[in-house]
PDB file of C-alpha atoms and ligand atoms in Angstrom:
ATOM      1  CA  MET A  14       0.010  -0.016  -0.008  1.00 45.00           C
ATOM      2  CA  ASN A  15       2.787   2.453   0.844  1.00 49.00           C
ATOM      3  CA  PRO A  16       5.647   1.932  -1.633  1.00 46.00           C
ATOM      4  CA  VAL A  17       9.212   3.052  -0.980  1.00 48.00           C
ATOM      5  CA  VAL A  18       8.644   6.225  -2.999  1.00 49.00           C
ATOM      6  CA  PRO A  19       5.207   7.266  -1.722  1.00 56.00           C
ATOM      7  CA  VAL A  20       4.695  10.350  -3.882  1.00 68.00           C
ATOM      8  CA  PRO A  21       5.943  11.397  -7.310  1.00 74.00           C
ATOM      9  CA  PRO A  22       9.517  12.656  -7.311  1.00 78.00           C
ATOM     10  CA  GLU A  23       8.502  16.234  -8.134  1.00 85.00           C
ATOM     11  CA  CYS A  24       6.989  16.380  -4.601  1.00 92.00           C
ATOM     12  CA  PHE A  25      10.270  15.523  -2.897  1.00 96.00           C
ATOM     13  CA  ASP A  26      13.967  15.712  -3.634  1.00 96.00           C
ATOM     14  CA  PRO A  27      16.124  13.655  -1.268  1.00 96.00           C
ATOM     15  CA  ALA A  28      19.162  15.663  -2.362  1.00 96.00           C
ATOM     16  CA  CYS A  29      17.583  19.109  -2.168  1.00 97.00           C
ATOM     17  CA  SER A  30      20.003  21.840  -1.142  1.00 97.00           C
ATOM     18  CA  ARG A  31      17.906  24.970  -1.581  1.00 97.00           C
ATOM     19  CA  CYS A  32      18.370  26.075   2.025  1.00 98.00           C
ATOM     20  CA  PRO A  33      22.088  26.539   2.768  1.00 98.00           C
ATOM     21  CA  ARG A  34      21.503  27.120   6.533  1.00 98.00           C
ATOM     22  CA  LEU A  35      19.620  23.830   6.831  1.00 98.00           C
ATOM     23  CA  VAL A  36      22.090  21.932   4.658  1.00 98.00           C
ATOM     24  CA  ASP A  37      24.951  23.082   6.889  1.00 98.00           C
ATOM     25  CA  PHE A  38      22.985  22.287  10.037  1.00 98.00           C
ATOM     26  CA  LEU A  39      22.195  18.769   8.806  1.00 98.00           C
ATOM     27  CA  ALA A  40      25.845  18.168   8.004  1.00 98.00           C
ATOM     28  CA  GLY A  41      26.689  18.956  11.599  1.00 98.00           C
ATOM     29  CA  VAL A  42      23.903  16.716  12.901  1.00 98.00           C
ATOM     30  CA  ARG A  43      25.069  13.836  10.671  1.00 97.00           C
ATOM     31  CA  ALA A  44      28.601  14.196  12.072  1.00 97.00           C
ATOM     32  CA  ARG A  45      27.342  13.948  15.650  1.00 97.00           C
ATOM     33  CA  HIS A  46      24.706  11.230  15.016  1.00 98.00           C
ATOM     34  CA  VAL A  47      25.967   9.035  12.219  1.00 97.00           C
ATOM     35  CA  GLU A  48      22.988   6.666  12.644  1.00 97.00           C
ATOM     36  CA  TYR A  49      20.451   9.456  11.997  1.00 98.00           C
ATOM     37  CA  HIS A  50      18.627  10.018   8.696  1.00 98.00           C
ATOM     38  CA  ALA A  51      19.676  13.700   8.871  1.00 98.00           C
ATOM     39  CA  ALA A  52      18.417  14.625   5.339  1.00 98.00           C
ATOM     40  CA  PRO A  53      15.120  15.827   3.869  1.00 98.00           C
ATOM     41  CA  VAL A  54      12.350  13.615   5.210  1.00 98.00           C
ATOM     42  CA  PRO A  55       9.939  12.282   2.579  1.00 96.00           C
ATOM     43  CA  PRO A  56       6.160  12.230   2.915  1.00 97.00           C
ATOM     44  CA  PHE A  57       4.806   8.943   4.249  1.00 97.00           C
ATOM     45  CA  GLY A  58       1.596   7.137   3.401  1.00 96.00           C
ATOM     46  CA  ASP A  59      -0.837   6.326   0.669  1.00 95.00           C
ATOM     47  CA  PRO A  60       0.101   7.993  -2.671  1.00 93.00           C
ATOM     48  CA  GLU A  61      -3.550   8.200  -3.555  1.00 94.00           C
ATOM     49  CA  ALA A  62      -4.738   9.484  -0.198  1.00 96.00           C
ATOM     50  CA  ARG A  63      -7.674  11.851   0.189  1.00 98.00           C
ATOM     51  CA  PHE A  64      -6.512  12.871   3.632  1.00 98.00           C
ATOM     52  CA  LEU A  65      -3.195  14.801   3.894  1.00 98.00           C
ATOM     53  CA  ILE A  66      -1.738  15.790   7.248  1.00 98.00           C
ATOM     54  CA  VAL A  67       0.700  18.631   7.157  1.00 98.00           C
ATOM     55  CA  GLY A  68       3.114  19.142  10.013  1.00 98.00           C
ATOM     56  CA  LEU A  69       5.794  21.780  10.535  1.00 98.00           C
ATOM     57  CA  ALA A  70       9.225  20.160  10.135  1.00 98.00           C
ATOM     58  CA  PRO A  71      11.129  17.077  11.270  1.00 98.00           C
ATOM     59  CA  GLY A  72      12.079  16.980  14.927  1.00 97.00           C
ATOM     60  CA  MET A  73      15.709  16.417  15.846  1.00 97.00           C
ATOM     61  CA  HIS A  74      15.342  12.991  17.505  1.00 97.00           C
ATOM     62  CA  GLY A  75      12.091  12.093  15.742  1.00 97.00           C
ATOM     63  CA  ALA A  76      11.606  12.262  11.981  1.00 98.00           C
ATOM     64  CA  ASN A  77      15.135  13.632  11.453  1.00 98.00           C
ATOM     65  CA  ALA A  78      16.491  10.493  13.143  1.00 98.00           C
ATOM     66  CA  SER A  79      14.100   7.900  11.744  1.00 98.00           C
ATOM     67  CA  GLY A  80      13.429   9.330   8.287  1.00 98.00           C
ATOM     68  CA  ARG A  81       9.648   9.037   8.667  1.00 98.00           C
ATOM     69  CA  PRO A  82       7.395  12.006   9.671  1.00 98.00           C
ATOM     70  CA  PHE A  83       6.369  12.012  13.357  1.00 98.00           C
ATOM     71  CA  THR A  84       8.314   8.850  14.134  1.00 98.00           C
ATOM     72  CA  GLY A  85      10.715   8.467  17.041  1.00 94.00           C
ATOM     73  CA  ASP A  86       9.682  11.264  19.340  1.00 93.00           C
ATOM     74  CA  HIS A  87       6.703  12.350  21.442  1.00 93.00           C
ATOM     75  CA  ALA A  88       4.902  14.255  18.717  1.00 91.00           C
ATOM     76  CA  GLY A  89       3.909  11.104  16.857  1.00 96.00           C
ATOM     77  CA  ILE A  90       2.477   9.083  19.736  1.00 96.00           C
ATOM     78  CA  LEU A  91      -0.941  10.701  19.754  1.00 96.00           C
ATOM     79  CA  LEU A  92      -1.001  11.221  16.000  1.00 98.00           C
ATOM     80  CA  TYR A  93      -0.447   7.581  15.016  1.00 98.00           C
ATOM     81  CA  ARG A  94      -2.750   6.306  17.755  1.00 97.00           C
ATOM     82  CA  MET A  95      -5.461   8.569  16.432  1.00 97.00           C
ATOM     83  CA  LEU A  96      -4.858   7.433  12.834  1.00 98.00           C
ATOM     84  CA  TYR A  97      -5.201   3.801  13.961  1.00 98.00           C
ATOM     85  CA  GLU A  98      -8.390   4.532  15.931  1.00 97.00           C
ATOM     86  CA  MET A  99      -9.920   6.310  12.932  1.00 96.00           C
ATOM     87  CA  GLY A 100      -9.072   3.492  10.525  1.00 96.00           C
ATOM     88  CA  PHE A 101      -6.250   5.215   8.621  1.00 97.00           C
ATOM     89  CA  GLY A 102      -3.312   3.305  10.158  1.00 98.00           C
ATOM     90  CA  SER A 103      -2.471  -0.419  10.285  1.00 98.00           C
ATOM     91  CA  ALA A 104      -0.963  -0.134  13.740  1.00 98.00           C
ATOM     92  CA  PRO A 105      -1.228   2.256  16.683  1.00 98.00           C
ATOM     93  CA  GLU A 106       2.464   3.127  16.747  1.00 98.00           C
ATOM     94  CA  SER A 107       5.102   4.256  14.279  1.00 98.00           C
ATOM     95  CA  VAL A 108       8.363   2.856  15.489  1.00 97.00           C
ATOM     96  CA  SER A 109      10.742   3.087  12.554  1.00 97.00           C
ATOM     97  CA  ARG A 110      10.847   3.360   8.767  1.00 95.00           C
ATOM     98  CA  ASP A 111      10.866  -0.422   8.380  1.00 96.00           C
ATOM     99  CA  ASP A 112       8.255  -1.387  11.002  1.00 97.00           C
ATOM    100  CA  GLY A 113       5.715  -2.424   8.318  1.00 97.00           C
ATOM    101  CA  LEU A 114       3.191   0.286   9.263  1.00 98.00           C
ATOM    102  CA  THR A 115       0.969   1.364   6.408  1.00 98.00           C
ATOM    103  CA  LEU A 116      -1.545   4.182   6.052  1.00 98.00           C
ATOM    104  CA  ARG A 117      -4.811   3.844   4.144  1.00 97.00           C
ATOM    105  CA  ASP A 118      -6.238   6.889   2.371  1.00 97.00           C
ATOM    106  CA  CYS A 119      -3.864   9.127   4.384  1.00 98.00           C
ATOM    107  CA  ARG A 120      -0.431  10.660   3.907  1.00 97.00           C
ATOM    108  CA  ILE A 121       1.702  12.718   6.256  1.00 98.00           C
ATOM    109  CA  THR A 122       4.044  15.418   5.152  1.00 98.00           C
ATOM    110  CA  ASN A 123       5.787  18.532   6.516  1.00 98.00           C
ATOM    111  CA  ALA A 124       5.734  22.132   5.409  1.00 98.00           C
ATOM    112  CA  VAL A 125       9.525  22.099   5.716  1.00 98.00           C
ATOM    113  CA  LYS A 126      11.239  18.804   4.874  1.00 98.00           C
ATOM    114  CA  CYS A 127      14.557  19.421   6.677  1.00 98.00           C
ATOM    115  CA  LEU A 128      15.275  19.773  10.367  1.00 98.00           C
ATOM    116  CA  PRO A 129      15.574  23.433  11.316  1.00 98.00           C
ATOM    117  CA  PRO A 130      17.680  24.601  14.256  1.00 98.00           C
ATOM    118  CA  GLU A 131      15.496  24.890  17.442  1.00 95.00           C
ATOM    119  CA  ASN A 132      12.497  23.680  15.364  1.00 93.00           C
ATOM    120  CA  LYS A 133      12.219  27.170  13.883  1.00 96.00           C
ATOM    121  CA  PRO A 134      12.447  27.395  10.125  1.00 98.00           C
ATOM    122  CA  LEU A 135      13.040  30.881   8.639  1.00 98.00           C
ATOM    123  CA  THR A 136      10.413  32.397   6.451  1.00 98.00           C
ATOM    124  CA  ARG A 137      12.614  31.978   3.432  1.00 98.00           C
ATOM    125  CA  GLU A 138      13.034  28.299   4.189  1.00 98.00           C
ATOM    126  CA  ILE A 139       9.269  27.774   4.420  1.00 98.00           C
ATOM    127  CA  GLN A 140       8.975  29.571   1.106  1.00 98.00           C
ATOM    128  CA  ALA A 141      11.753  27.571  -0.491  1.00 98.00           C
ATOM    129  CA  CYS A 142      10.054  24.293   0.437  1.00 98.00           C
ATOM    130  CA  ASN A 143       6.564  25.439  -0.484  1.00 98.00           C
ATOM    131  CA  ASP A 144       6.514  24.275  -4.063  1.00 95.00           C
ATOM    132  CA  TYR A 145       7.051  20.689  -2.940  1.00 97.00           C
ATOM    133  CA  LEU A 146       3.951  21.095  -0.799  1.00 98.00           C
ATOM    134  CA  ALA A 147       2.090  22.776  -3.660  1.00 97.00           C
ATOM    135  CA  ARG A 148       2.818  19.791  -5.922  1.00 96.00           C
ATOM    136  CA  GLU A 149       1.742  17.401  -3.231  1.00 96.00           C
ATOM    137  CA  LEU A 150      -1.504  19.285  -2.696  1.00 97.00           C
ATOM    138  CA  ALA A 151      -2.081  19.189  -6.458  1.00 95.00           C
ATOM    139  CA  LEU A 152      -2.195  15.361  -6.215  1.00 93.00           C
ATOM    140  CA  LEU A 153      -5.312  15.528  -4.044  1.00 97.00           C
ATOM    141  CA  ALA A 154      -8.703  14.884  -5.598  1.00 97.00           C
ATOM    142  CA  ALA A 155     -11.551  17.317  -5.075  1.00 96.00           C
ATOM    143  CA  GLY A 156     -13.229  16.662  -1.727  1.00 96.00           C
ATOM    144  CA  SER A 157      -9.941  15.737  -0.079  1.00 98.00           C
ATOM    145  CA  VAL A 158      -9.179  16.970   3.411  1.00 98.00           C
ATOM    146  CA  VAL A 159      -5.976  18.663   4.545  1.00 98.00           C
ATOM    147  CA  LEU A 160      -5.328  18.720   8.286  1.00 98.00           C
ATOM    148  CA  ALA A 161      -2.872  21.485   9.206  1.00 98.00           C
ATOM    149  CA  LEU A 162      -1.034  20.966  12.473  1.00 98.00           C
ATOM    150  CA  GLY A 163      -0.331  24.459  13.760  1.00 98.00           C
ATOM    151  CA  THR A 164      -0.267  27.956  12.302  1.00 98.00           C
ATOM    152  CA  ILE A 165       2.880  27.559  10.207  1.00 98.00           C
ATOM    153  CA  ALA A 166       1.521  24.476   8.464  1.00 98.00           C
ATOM    154  CA  HIS A 167      -1.842  26.217   7.962  1.00 98.00           C
ATOM    155  CA  ASN A 168      -0.165  29.247   6.376  1.00 98.00           C
ATOM    156  CA  ALA A 169       2.129  27.086   4.237  1.00 98.00           C
ATOM    157  CA  VAL A 170      -0.894  25.251   2.838  1.00 98.00           C
ATOM    158  CA  LEU A 171      -2.613  28.566   2.009  1.00 98.00           C
ATOM    159  CA  ARG A 172       0.546  29.852   0.377  1.00 98.00           C
ATOM    160  CA  ALA A 173       0.934  26.675  -1.689  1.00 98.00           C
ATOM    161  CA  LEU A 174      -2.631  27.052  -2.892  1.00 98.00           C
ATOM    162  CA  GLY A 175      -2.216  30.766  -3.669  1.00 97.00           C
ATOM    163  CA  LEU A 176      -4.810  31.801  -1.028  1.00 97.00           C
ATOM    164  CA  ARG A 177      -4.711  34.796   1.340  1.00 95.00           C
ATOM    165  CA  GLN A 178      -4.149  34.195   5.042  1.00 94.00           C
ATOM    166  CA  SER A 179      -6.564  37.029   5.888  1.00 94.00           C
ATOM    167  CA  ALA A 180      -9.398  35.072   4.236  1.00 95.00           C
ATOM    168  CA  HIS A 181      -8.690  31.906   6.201  1.00 97.00           C
ATOM    169  CA  ARG A 182      -7.574  32.497   9.822  1.00 97.00           C
ATOM    170  CA  PHE A 183      -6.057  29.624  11.765  1.00 98.00           C
ATOM    171  CA  GLY A 184      -8.060  28.281  14.696  1.00 98.00           C
ATOM    172  CA  HIS A 185      -8.231  24.898  16.329  1.00 98.00           C
ATOM    173  CA  GLY A 186     -11.149  23.041  14.855  1.00 98.00           C
ATOM    174  CA  HIS A 187     -11.725  25.636  12.130  1.00 98.00           C
ATOM    175  CA  GLU A 188     -12.857  24.191   8.850  1.00 98.00           C
ATOM    176  CA  HIS A 189     -12.187  26.093   5.587  1.00 98.00           C
ATOM    177  CA  VAL A 190     -13.988  25.009   2.477  1.00 97.00           C
ATOM    178  CA  LEU A 191     -11.588  26.171  -0.300  1.00 97.00           C
ATOM    179  CA  GLU A 192     -12.523  27.132  -3.843  1.00 94.00           C
ATOM    180  CA  CYS A 193     -10.129  24.552  -5.222  1.00 95.00           C
ATOM    181  CA  GLY A 194     -12.325  21.785  -3.862  1.00 96.00           C
ATOM    182  CA  LEU A 195     -10.284  20.921  -0.809  1.00 98.00           C
ATOM    183  CA  VAL A 196     -11.289  21.267   2.844  1.00 98.00           C
ATOM    184  CA  LEU A 197      -8.679  22.583   5.216  1.00 98.00           C
ATOM    185  CA  VAL A 198      -9.112  21.587   8.900  1.00 98.00           C
ATOM    186  CA  ASP A 199      -6.887  23.179  11.572  1.00 98.00           C
ATOM    187  CA  SER A 200      -5.568  21.688  14.743  1.00 98.00           C
ATOM    188  CA  TYR A 201      -3.036  22.719  17.346  1.00 98.00           C
ATOM    189  CA  HIS A 202       0.209  20.862  16.726  1.00 97.00           C
ATOM    190  CA  CYS A 203       0.489  17.555  18.651  1.00 96.00           C
ATOM    191  CA  SER A 204       3.866  18.567  20.079  1.00 95.00           C
ATOM    192  CA  ARG A 205       5.065  17.486  23.508  1.00 94.00           C
ATOM    193  CA  TYR A 206       4.647  21.090  24.739  1.00 95.00           C
ATOM    194  CA  ASN A 207       1.034  21.355  23.545  1.00 97.00           C
ATOM    195  CA  THR A 208      -0.052  17.940  24.850  1.00 95.00           C
ATOM    196  CA  GLN A 209       1.727  18.244  28.183  1.00 94.00           C
ATOM    197  CA  THR A 210       0.442  21.734  28.922  1.00 97.00           C
ATOM    198  CA  GLY A 211      -3.105  20.761  27.989  1.00 97.00           C
ATOM    199  CA  ARG A 212      -3.294  23.194  25.103  1.00 97.00           C
ATOM    200  CA  LEU A 213      -4.137  20.089  23.007  1.00 98.00           C
ATOM    201  CA  THR A 214      -5.906  17.332  24.794  1.00 97.00           C
ATOM    202  CA  GLU A 215      -6.680  13.868  23.400  1.00 97.00           C
ATOM    203  CA  PRO A 216     -10.471  14.574  23.131  1.00 98.00           C
ATOM    204  CA  MET A 217      -9.671  17.820  21.236  1.00 98.00           C
ATOM    205  CA  PHE A 218      -7.405  15.952  18.810  1.00 98.00           C
ATOM    206  CA  ARG A 219      -9.902  13.117  18.382  1.00 98.00           C
ATOM    207  CA  ALA A 220     -12.583  15.708  17.592  1.00 98.00           C
ATOM    208  CA  VAL A 221     -10.621  17.148  14.668  1.00 98.00           C
ATOM    209  CA  PHE A 222     -10.032  13.661  13.275  1.00 98.00           C
ATOM    210  CA  GLU A 223     -13.733  12.944  13.549  1.00 97.00           C
ATOM    211  CA  GLN A 224     -14.368  16.258  11.768  1.00 97.00           C
ATOM    212  CA  ALA A 225     -11.953  15.288   8.986  1.00 97.00           C
ATOM    213  CA  ARG A 226     -13.566  11.865   8.707  1.00 96.00           C
ATOM    214  CA  ARG A 227     -17.007  13.507   8.414  1.00 96.00           C
ATOM    215  CA  CYS A 228     -15.722  15.761   5.612  1.00 96.00           C
ATOM    216  CA  LEU A 229     -14.220  12.824   3.770  1.00 96.00           C
ATOM    217  CA  ASP A 230     -17.402  10.777   4.072  1.00 93.00           C
ATOM    218  CA  SER A 231     -19.784  13.570   3.039  1.00 87.00           C
ATOM    219  CA  PRO A 232     -20.729  13.775  -0.616  1.00 73.00           C
TER     220      PRO A 232
HETATM  221  S1  SF4 B  17      13.765  22.553   3.655  1.00 69.80           S
HETATM  222 FE1  SF4 B  17      12.901  21.958   1.689  1.00 69.80          FE
HETATM  223  S2  SF4 B  17      13.641  23.463   0.218  1.00 69.80           S
HETATM  224 FE2  SF4 B  17      14.938  23.598   2.059  1.00 69.80          FE
HETATM  225  S3  SF4 B  17      16.676  22.215   1.587  1.00 69.80           S
HETATM  226 FE3  SF4 B  17      15.140  21.009   2.738  1.00 69.80          FE
HETATM  227  S4  SF4 B  17      13.903  20.037   1.135  1.00 69.80           S
HETATM  228 FE4  SF4 B  17      15.073  21.700   0.154  1.00 69.80          FE
END
């Protein structure tokens, strides 16, 4: 279901070097952690998915280490459990790139494909990576749902679709029906900080997944 190359190559370049600051940073990370992926992290999931989840960027000891979005650190625990509960995932945990997990009708990607220092990409880096996201969004059929995890992902999706932020404000649980035929649903990011401070609770996160499911299932 999820082949080794999950999306067409124009949506992802494993050797991309558009962002010199991130390329340098990754070289340093690779030197300190030789076992880490420490390179652009590809989208993961069903190439024909109607449900696309967009995160911010790989985490140092998560996706940057494992090479799979939201895998290896706290941020993925709730996400993959929710995907399993809602019927998108074949298992409740994502352990590593070769754990056999598959996603049905769902794909996960990041607005920025490379690890940024302190988890903070610069605006120019979000912009540089935006056309990969635009090409990935273009793969989605009308009626598909995009779940943006956090404001940066939300704004990156709008930018990739050529839409104004002022017309579609981020808000947890907000649902934006877009002219292009997609539905954008917002959620707070499932980061350790947000889940441990209670900004994002499990019932809140489950509610946005149920919302996304309803959108997918409605005509
Ligand atoms: S963040 Fe995106 S655009 Fe920048 S180097 Fe990585 S893959 Fe390329």
